[in-house]
Amino acid sequence: QEQLMESRGGPVQVGQSLTLTCVASGYSHRGRCVGWFRQAPGKEREAIAILSSTDEEMYADSVKGRFAISKDSAGTTWTLQMNNLQLDDTGMYQCAATQGYRCYSLAEFWFNYWGQGTQVTVSP
């Protein structure tokens, strides 16, 4: 059974950086899509960063230029590097992975496996 686990988030201040890591147990996601999603208080979950099976990076406009997604060559660990964090970045962050080999947009319907989530709180 595939399980994904995010590293601990935490409280950070505006302008600081934080890296989240997702570790997959079960099978390798090499050649599949992986991503990060965020649910802010009172809002729906949104895709913020996706790395496609062809290593195309897709970002939500709100994080473009500040966040970066990457994956290790084994396909078992991927990270979200978050720089210049802002108040609006507060939320529950979840990593996700696809069972298939295709993802063409910033949408959650591509994804089959989900982590439990980790809270990131940005304060002034």
Short mmCIF file of N, CA and C in Angstrom, two decimals:
data_model
loop_
_atom_site.label_atom_id
_atom_site.label_comp_id
_atom_site.label_asym_id
_atom_site.label_seq_id
_atom_site.Cartn_x
_atom_site.Cartn_y
_atom_site.Cartn_z
N GLN A 1 0.85 -1.19 0.00
CA GLN A 1 0.00 0.00 0.00
C GLN A 1 0.88 1.24 0.00
N GLU A 2 0.57 2.13 -0.91
CA GLU A 2 1.38 3.34 -1.03
C GLU A 2 1.06 4.32 0.08
N GLN A 3 2.10 4.85 0.70
CA GLN A 3 1.93 5.87 1.72
C GLN A 3 2.87 7.02 1.44
N LEU A 4 2.36 8.21 1.64
CA LEU A 4 3.16 9.41 1.49
C LEU A 4 3.21 10.15 2.82
N MET A 5 4.36 10.65 3.15
CA MET A 5 4.48 11.36 4.41
C MET A 5 5.27 12.64 4.20
N GLU A 6 4.68 13.74 4.65
CA GLU A 6 5.35 15.04 4.55
C GLU A 6 6.21 15.28 5.79
N SER A 7 7.25 16.05 5.59
CA SER A 7 8.04 16.51 6.73
C SER A 7 7.24 17.56 7.49
N ARG A 8 7.72 17.85 8.67
CA ARG A 8 7.01 18.81 9.50
C ARG A 8 7.10 20.20 8.91
N GLY A 9 6.00 20.92 8.90
CA GLY A 9 6.01 22.30 8.48
C GLY A 9 6.43 23.17 9.63
N GLY A 10 5.56 24.07 10.01
CA GLY A 10 5.88 24.82 11.20
C GLY A 10 5.58 26.28 11.07
N PRO A 11 5.82 26.99 12.12
CA PRO A 11 5.65 28.44 12.07
C PRO A 11 6.88 29.09 11.47
N VAL A 12 6.64 30.01 10.58
CA VAL A 12 7.73 30.79 10.00
C VAL A 12 7.26 32.24 9.93
N GLN A 13 8.20 33.12 9.69
CA GLN A 13 7.86 34.53 9.58
C GLN A 13 7.90 34.96 8.12
N VAL A 14 7.21 36.02 7.86
CA VAL A 14 7.18 36.55 6.50
C VAL A 14 8.60 36.79 6.00
N GLY A 15 8.83 36.34 4.78
CA GLY A 15 10.13 36.52 4.16
C GLY A 15 11.08 35.36 4.35
N GLN A 16 10.75 34.46 5.25
CA GLN A 16 11.62 33.32 5.50
C GLN A 16 11.39 32.21 4.49
N SER A 17 12.25 31.22 4.55
CA SER A 17 12.16 30.07 3.66
C SER A 17 11.90 28.80 4.45
N LEU A 18 11.33 27.85 3.76
CA LEU A 18 11.04 26.56 4.38
C LEU A 18 11.02 25.51 3.28
N THR A 19 11.55 24.35 3.58
CA THR A 19 11.52 23.25 2.63
C THR A 19 10.67 22.11 3.18
N LEU A 20 9.72 21.67 2.41
CA LEU A 20 8.92 20.50 2.76
C LEU A 20 9.39 19.31 1.93
N THR A 21 9.40 18.16 2.56
CA THR A 21 9.82 16.94 1.89
C THR A 21 8.71 15.91 1.99
N CYS A 22 8.51 15.19 0.94
CA CYS A 22 7.54 14.09 0.91
C CYS A 22 8.30 12.80 0.63
N VAL A 23 8.06 11.82 1.46
CA VAL A 23 8.70 10.53 1.29
C VAL A 23 7.63 9.50 0.96
N ALA A 24 7.85 8.76 -0.09
CA ALA A 24 6.90 7.73 -0.51
C ALA A 24 7.41 6.36 -0.13
N SER A 25 6.54 5.57 0.40
CA SER A 25 6.88 4.17 0.67
C SER A 25 5.90 3.32 -0.11
N GLY A 26 6.38 2.29 -0.69
CA GLY A 26 5.49 1.47 -1.49
C GLY A 26 6.11 1.21 -2.85
N TYR A 27 6.17 2.24 -3.65
CA TYR A 27 6.84 2.07 -4.92
C TYR A 27 7.37 3.40 -5.42
N SER A 28 8.23 3.32 -6.39
CA SER A 28 8.87 4.51 -6.92
C SER A 28 7.90 5.31 -7.79
N HIS A 29 8.03 6.62 -7.70
CA HIS A 29 7.25 7.51 -8.56
C HIS A 29 8.07 8.08 -9.70
N ARG A 30 9.16 7.43 -9.97
CA ARG A 30 9.95 7.83 -11.13
C ARG A 30 9.10 7.61 -12.37
N GLY A 31 9.02 8.65 -13.18
CA GLY A 31 8.20 8.54 -14.38
C GLY A 31 6.73 8.87 -14.16
N ARG A 32 6.38 9.25 -12.95
CA ARG A 32 5.00 9.65 -12.66
C ARG A 32 4.99 11.09 -12.18
N CYS A 33 3.82 11.64 -12.05
CA CYS A 33 3.68 13.02 -11.60
C CYS A 33 3.65 13.07 -10.07
N VAL A 34 4.25 14.11 -9.55
CA VAL A 34 4.16 14.36 -8.11
C VAL A 34 3.78 15.82 -7.93
N GLY A 35 3.24 16.13 -6.78
CA GLY A 35 2.81 17.51 -6.59
C GLY A 35 2.64 17.89 -5.15
N TRP A 36 2.38 19.18 -4.97
CA TRP A 36 2.09 19.75 -3.67
C TRP A 36 0.80 20.55 -3.78
N PHE A 37 -0.02 20.41 -2.76
CA PHE A 37 -1.30 21.09 -2.69
C PHE A 37 -1.40 21.85 -1.38
N ARG A 38 -2.22 22.86 -1.37
CA ARG A 38 -2.36 23.68 -0.17
C ARG A 38 -3.84 24.00 0.05
N GLN A 39 -4.24 23.92 1.30
CA GLN A 39 -5.57 24.36 1.68
C GLN A 39 -5.44 25.44 2.73
N ALA A 40 -5.78 26.64 2.34
CA ALA A 40 -5.74 27.76 3.26
C ALA A 40 -7.02 27.78 4.09
N PRO A 41 -6.98 28.42 5.23
CA PRO A 41 -8.19 28.48 6.08
C PRO A 41 -9.38 29.05 5.33
N GLY A 42 -10.48 28.32 5.35
CA GLY A 42 -11.69 28.79 4.71
C GLY A 42 -11.71 28.67 3.20
N LYS A 43 -10.71 28.03 2.63
CA LYS A 43 -10.64 27.91 1.17
C LYS A 43 -10.54 26.45 0.76
N GLU A 44 -10.78 26.22 -0.52
CA GLU A 44 -10.64 24.87 -1.05
C GLU A 44 -9.17 24.55 -1.29
N ARG A 45 -8.90 23.28 -1.33
CA ARG A 45 -7.54 22.84 -1.62
C ARG A 45 -7.18 23.20 -3.06
N GLU A 46 -5.96 23.65 -3.25
CA GLU A 46 -5.50 24.03 -4.57
C GLU A 46 -4.14 23.42 -4.86
N ALA A 47 -3.91 23.17 -6.12
CA ALA A 47 -2.60 22.69 -6.54
C ALA A 47 -1.66 23.89 -6.62
N ILE A 48 -0.50 23.78 -6.04
CA ILE A 48 0.45 24.88 -6.10
C ILE A 48 1.71 24.54 -6.87
N ALA A 49 2.07 23.29 -6.93
CA ALA A 49 3.26 22.90 -7.68
C ALA A 49 3.13 21.45 -8.11
N ILE A 50 3.37 21.22 -9.37
CA ILE A 50 3.32 19.87 -9.93
C ILE A 50 4.54 19.65 -10.80
N LEU A 51 5.11 18.48 -10.66
CA LEU A 51 6.22 18.07 -11.51
C LEU A 51 5.73 16.89 -12.34
N SER A 52 5.70 17.10 -13.64
CA SER A 52 5.12 16.07 -14.49
C SER A 52 6.11 14.92 -14.70
N SER A 53 5.63 13.90 -15.36
CA SER A 53 6.46 12.72 -15.64
C SER A 53 7.60 13.05 -16.59
N THR A 54 7.47 14.15 -17.31
CA THR A 54 8.55 14.60 -18.20
C THR A 54 9.33 15.74 -17.58
N ASP A 55 9.19 15.90 -16.27
CA ASP A 55 9.92 16.92 -15.51
C ASP A 55 9.50 18.35 -15.85
N GLU A 56 8.31 18.51 -16.37
CA GLU A 56 7.78 19.86 -16.55
C GLU A 56 7.26 20.35 -15.21
N GLU A 57 7.64 21.55 -14.86
CA GLU A 57 7.20 22.14 -13.61
C GLU A 57 6.01 23.07 -13.86
N MET A 58 5.00 22.92 -13.04
CA MET A 58 3.82 23.77 -13.15
C MET A 58 3.56 24.39 -11.79
N TYR A 59 3.31 25.68 -11.78
CA TYR A 59 3.11 26.40 -10.52
C TYR A 59 1.86 27.26 -10.58
N ALA A 60 1.22 27.37 -9.44
CA ALA A 60 0.15 28.35 -9.32
C ALA A 60 0.75 29.75 -9.39
N ASP A 61 -0.01 30.68 -9.92
CA ASP A 61 0.48 32.04 -10.06
C ASP A 61 0.92 32.62 -8.72
N SER A 62 0.23 32.22 -7.66
CA SER A 62 0.51 32.80 -6.34
C SER A 62 1.88 32.42 -5.80
N VAL A 63 2.47 31.36 -6.33
CA VAL A 63 3.76 30.91 -5.80
C VAL A 63 4.87 30.94 -6.85
N LYS A 64 4.51 31.27 -8.07
CA LYS A 64 5.49 31.26 -9.16
C LYS A 64 6.63 32.22 -8.85
N GLY A 65 7.84 31.73 -9.02
CA GLY A 65 9.01 32.55 -8.74
C GLY A 65 9.50 32.47 -7.31
N ARG A 66 8.68 31.90 -6.43
CA ARG A 66 9.07 31.78 -5.02
C ARG A 66 9.22 30.32 -4.59
N PHE A 67 8.44 29.44 -5.16
CA PHE A 67 8.46 28.02 -4.78
C PHE A 67 9.08 27.20 -5.90
N ALA A 68 9.70 26.09 -5.52
CA ALA A 68 10.28 25.19 -6.51
C ALA A 68 10.07 23.75 -6.07
N ILE A 69 9.65 22.93 -7.00
CA ILE A 69 9.43 21.52 -6.73
C ILE A 69 10.53 20.71 -7.40
N SER A 70 10.95 19.67 -6.73
CA SER A 70 11.97 18.79 -7.29
C SER A 70 11.74 17.38 -6.77
N LYS A 71 12.35 16.44 -7.46
CA LYS A 71 12.18 15.04 -7.10
C LYS A 71 13.52 14.33 -7.24
N ASP A 72 13.78 13.36 -6.39
CA ASP A 72 15.06 12.65 -6.50
C ASP A 72 14.99 11.64 -7.64
N SER A 73 16.13 11.14 -8.03
CA SER A 73 16.19 10.26 -9.19
C SER A 73 15.49 8.93 -8.96
N ALA A 74 15.39 8.53 -7.72
CA ALA A 74 14.72 7.27 -7.41
C ALA A 74 13.20 7.41 -7.45
N GLY A 75 12.73 8.63 -7.39
CA GLY A 75 11.29 8.85 -7.43
C GLY A 75 10.58 8.56 -6.13
N THR A 76 11.33 8.56 -5.03
CA THR A 76 10.70 8.25 -3.74
C THR A 76 10.63 9.45 -2.82
N THR A 77 11.30 10.52 -3.18
CA THR A 77 11.29 11.72 -2.35
C THR A 77 11.16 12.94 -3.24
N TRP A 78 10.30 13.85 -2.86
CA TRP A 78 10.22 15.13 -3.57
C TRP A 78 10.05 16.25 -2.57
N THR A 79 10.52 17.41 -2.98
CA THR A 79 10.55 18.53 -2.07
C THR A 79 9.84 19.74 -2.65
N LEU A 80 9.46 20.61 -1.77
CA LEU A 80 8.91 21.91 -2.13
C LEU A 80 9.74 22.95 -1.40
N GLN A 81 10.57 23.65 -2.15
CA GLN A 81 11.36 24.73 -1.58
C GLN A 81 10.52 25.99 -1.64
N MET A 82 10.26 26.59 -0.49
CA MET A 82 9.42 27.77 -0.41
C MET A 82 10.25 28.95 0.08
N ASN A 83 10.35 29.95 -0.74
CA ASN A 83 11.12 31.14 -0.40
C ASN A 83 10.21 32.35 -0.28
N ASN A 84 10.70 33.33 0.46
CA ASN A 84 9.96 34.58 0.62
C ASN A 84 8.50 34.30 0.99
N LEU A 85 8.31 33.55 2.03
CA LEU A 85 6.95 33.17 2.42
C LEU A 85 6.14 34.39 2.83
N GLN A 86 4.87 34.35 2.46
CA GLN A 86 3.95 35.44 2.75
C GLN A 86 2.80 34.94 3.61
N LEU A 87 2.06 35.87 4.16
CA LEU A 87 0.93 35.51 5.03
C LEU A 87 -0.04 34.59 4.31
N ASP A 88 -0.26 34.82 3.04
CA ASP A 88 -1.22 34.02 2.27
C ASP A 88 -0.73 32.60 2.00
N ASP A 89 0.51 32.32 2.36
CA ASP A 89 1.02 30.96 2.18
C ASP A 89 0.64 30.05 3.34
N THR A 90 0.03 30.62 4.34
CA THR A 90 -0.43 29.81 5.47
C THR A 90 -1.45 28.78 5.01
N GLY A 91 -1.29 27.56 5.48
CA GLY A 91 -2.24 26.53 5.12
C GLY A 91 -1.72 25.14 5.41
N MET A 92 -2.56 24.17 5.09
CA MET A 92 -2.17 22.77 5.22
C MET A 92 -1.62 22.32 3.88
N TYR A 93 -0.42 21.82 3.91
CA TYR A 93 0.27 21.40 2.69
C TYR A 93 0.26 19.87 2.60
N GLN A 94 -0.14 19.39 1.45
CA GLN A 94 -0.16 17.95 1.21
C GLN A 94 0.63 17.61 -0.03
N CYS A 95 1.37 16.52 0.05
CA CYS A 95 2.01 16.02 -1.15
C CYS A 95 1.11 14.96 -1.79
N ALA A 96 1.33 14.75 -3.06
CA ALA A 96 0.48 13.81 -3.78
C ALA A 96 1.26 13.21 -4.95
N ALA A 97 0.77 12.08 -5.42
CA ALA A 97 1.41 11.40 -6.54
C ALA A 97 0.33 10.71 -7.39
N THR A 98 0.66 10.55 -8.64
CA THR A 98 -0.28 9.88 -9.53
C THR A 98 0.04 8.40 -9.64
N GLN A 99 -0.96 7.66 -9.98
CA GLN A 99 -0.76 6.25 -10.29
C GLN A 99 -0.38 6.10 -11.76
N GLY A 100 -0.91 6.96 -12.57
CA GLY A 100 -0.61 6.94 -13.99
C GLY A 100 0.59 7.79 -14.32
N TYR A 101 0.81 7.96 -15.61
CA TYR A 101 2.00 8.65 -16.09
C TYR A 101 1.69 10.01 -16.68
N ARG A 102 0.49 10.48 -16.53
CA ARG A 102 0.11 11.73 -17.19
C ARG A 102 -0.46 12.72 -16.20
N CYS A 103 -0.08 13.95 -16.35
CA CYS A 103 -0.75 15.06 -15.68
C CYS A 103 -0.46 16.29 -16.52
N TYR A 104 -1.48 16.97 -16.92
CA TYR A 104 -1.31 18.06 -17.88
C TYR A 104 -1.71 19.42 -17.34
N SER A 105 -2.12 19.45 -16.09
CA SER A 105 -2.59 20.73 -15.56
C SER A 105 -2.49 20.73 -14.04
N LEU A 106 -2.66 21.90 -13.48
CA LEU A 106 -2.68 22.06 -12.03
C LEU A 106 -4.06 21.67 -11.52
N ALA A 107 -4.26 20.37 -11.39
CA ALA A 107 -5.55 19.87 -10.95
C ALA A 107 -5.36 18.62 -10.12
N GLU A 108 -6.22 18.44 -9.16
CA GLU A 108 -6.02 17.31 -8.26
C GLU A 108 -6.58 16.01 -8.80
N PHE A 109 -7.40 16.05 -9.82
CA PHE A 109 -8.00 14.81 -10.29
C PHE A 109 -7.00 13.86 -10.91
N TRP A 110 -5.79 14.34 -11.22
CA TRP A 110 -4.77 13.43 -11.74
C TRP A 110 -4.23 12.52 -10.64
N PHE A 111 -4.37 12.93 -9.39
CA PHE A 111 -3.61 12.35 -8.30
C PHE A 111 -4.39 11.31 -7.52
N ASN A 112 -3.70 10.23 -7.19
CA ASN A 112 -4.31 9.08 -6.53
C ASN A 112 -3.85 8.88 -5.09
N TYR A 113 -2.65 9.33 -4.81
CA TYR A 113 -2.06 9.09 -3.49
C TYR A 113 -1.79 10.42 -2.81
N TRP A 114 -2.10 10.46 -1.51
CA TRP A 114 -2.03 11.71 -0.77
C TRP A 114 -1.37 11.50 0.58
N GLY A 115 -0.58 12.50 0.98
CA GLY A 115 -0.08 12.52 2.33
C GLY A 115 -1.13 13.06 3.28
N GLN A 116 -0.83 12.98 4.56
CA GLN A 116 -1.77 13.44 5.58
C GLN A 116 -1.82 14.95 5.69
N GLY A 117 -0.73 15.57 5.32
CA GLY A 117 -0.68 17.02 5.37
C GLY A 117 0.18 17.53 6.51
N THR A 118 0.73 18.70 6.31
CA THR A 118 1.53 19.35 7.33
C THR A 118 1.20 20.83 7.32
N GLN A 119 1.11 21.40 8.49
CA GLN A 119 0.68 22.79 8.62
C GLN A 119 1.87 23.74 8.50
N VAL A 120 1.66 24.77 7.70
CA VAL A 120 2.62 25.86 7.61
C VAL A 120 1.88 27.14 7.99
N THR A 121 2.41 27.83 8.97
CA THR A 121 1.78 29.08 9.42
C THR A 121 2.80 30.20 9.29
N VAL A 122 2.45 31.19 8.51
CA VAL A 122 3.32 32.32 8.29
C VAL A 122 2.79 33.50 9.09
N SER A 123 3.66 34.09 9.89
CA SER A 123 3.25 35.21 10.72
C SER A 123 4.09 36.45 10.38
N PRO A 124 3.59 37.62 10.73
CA PRO A 124 4.31 38.86 10.42
C PRO A 124 5.68 38.92 11.11
#
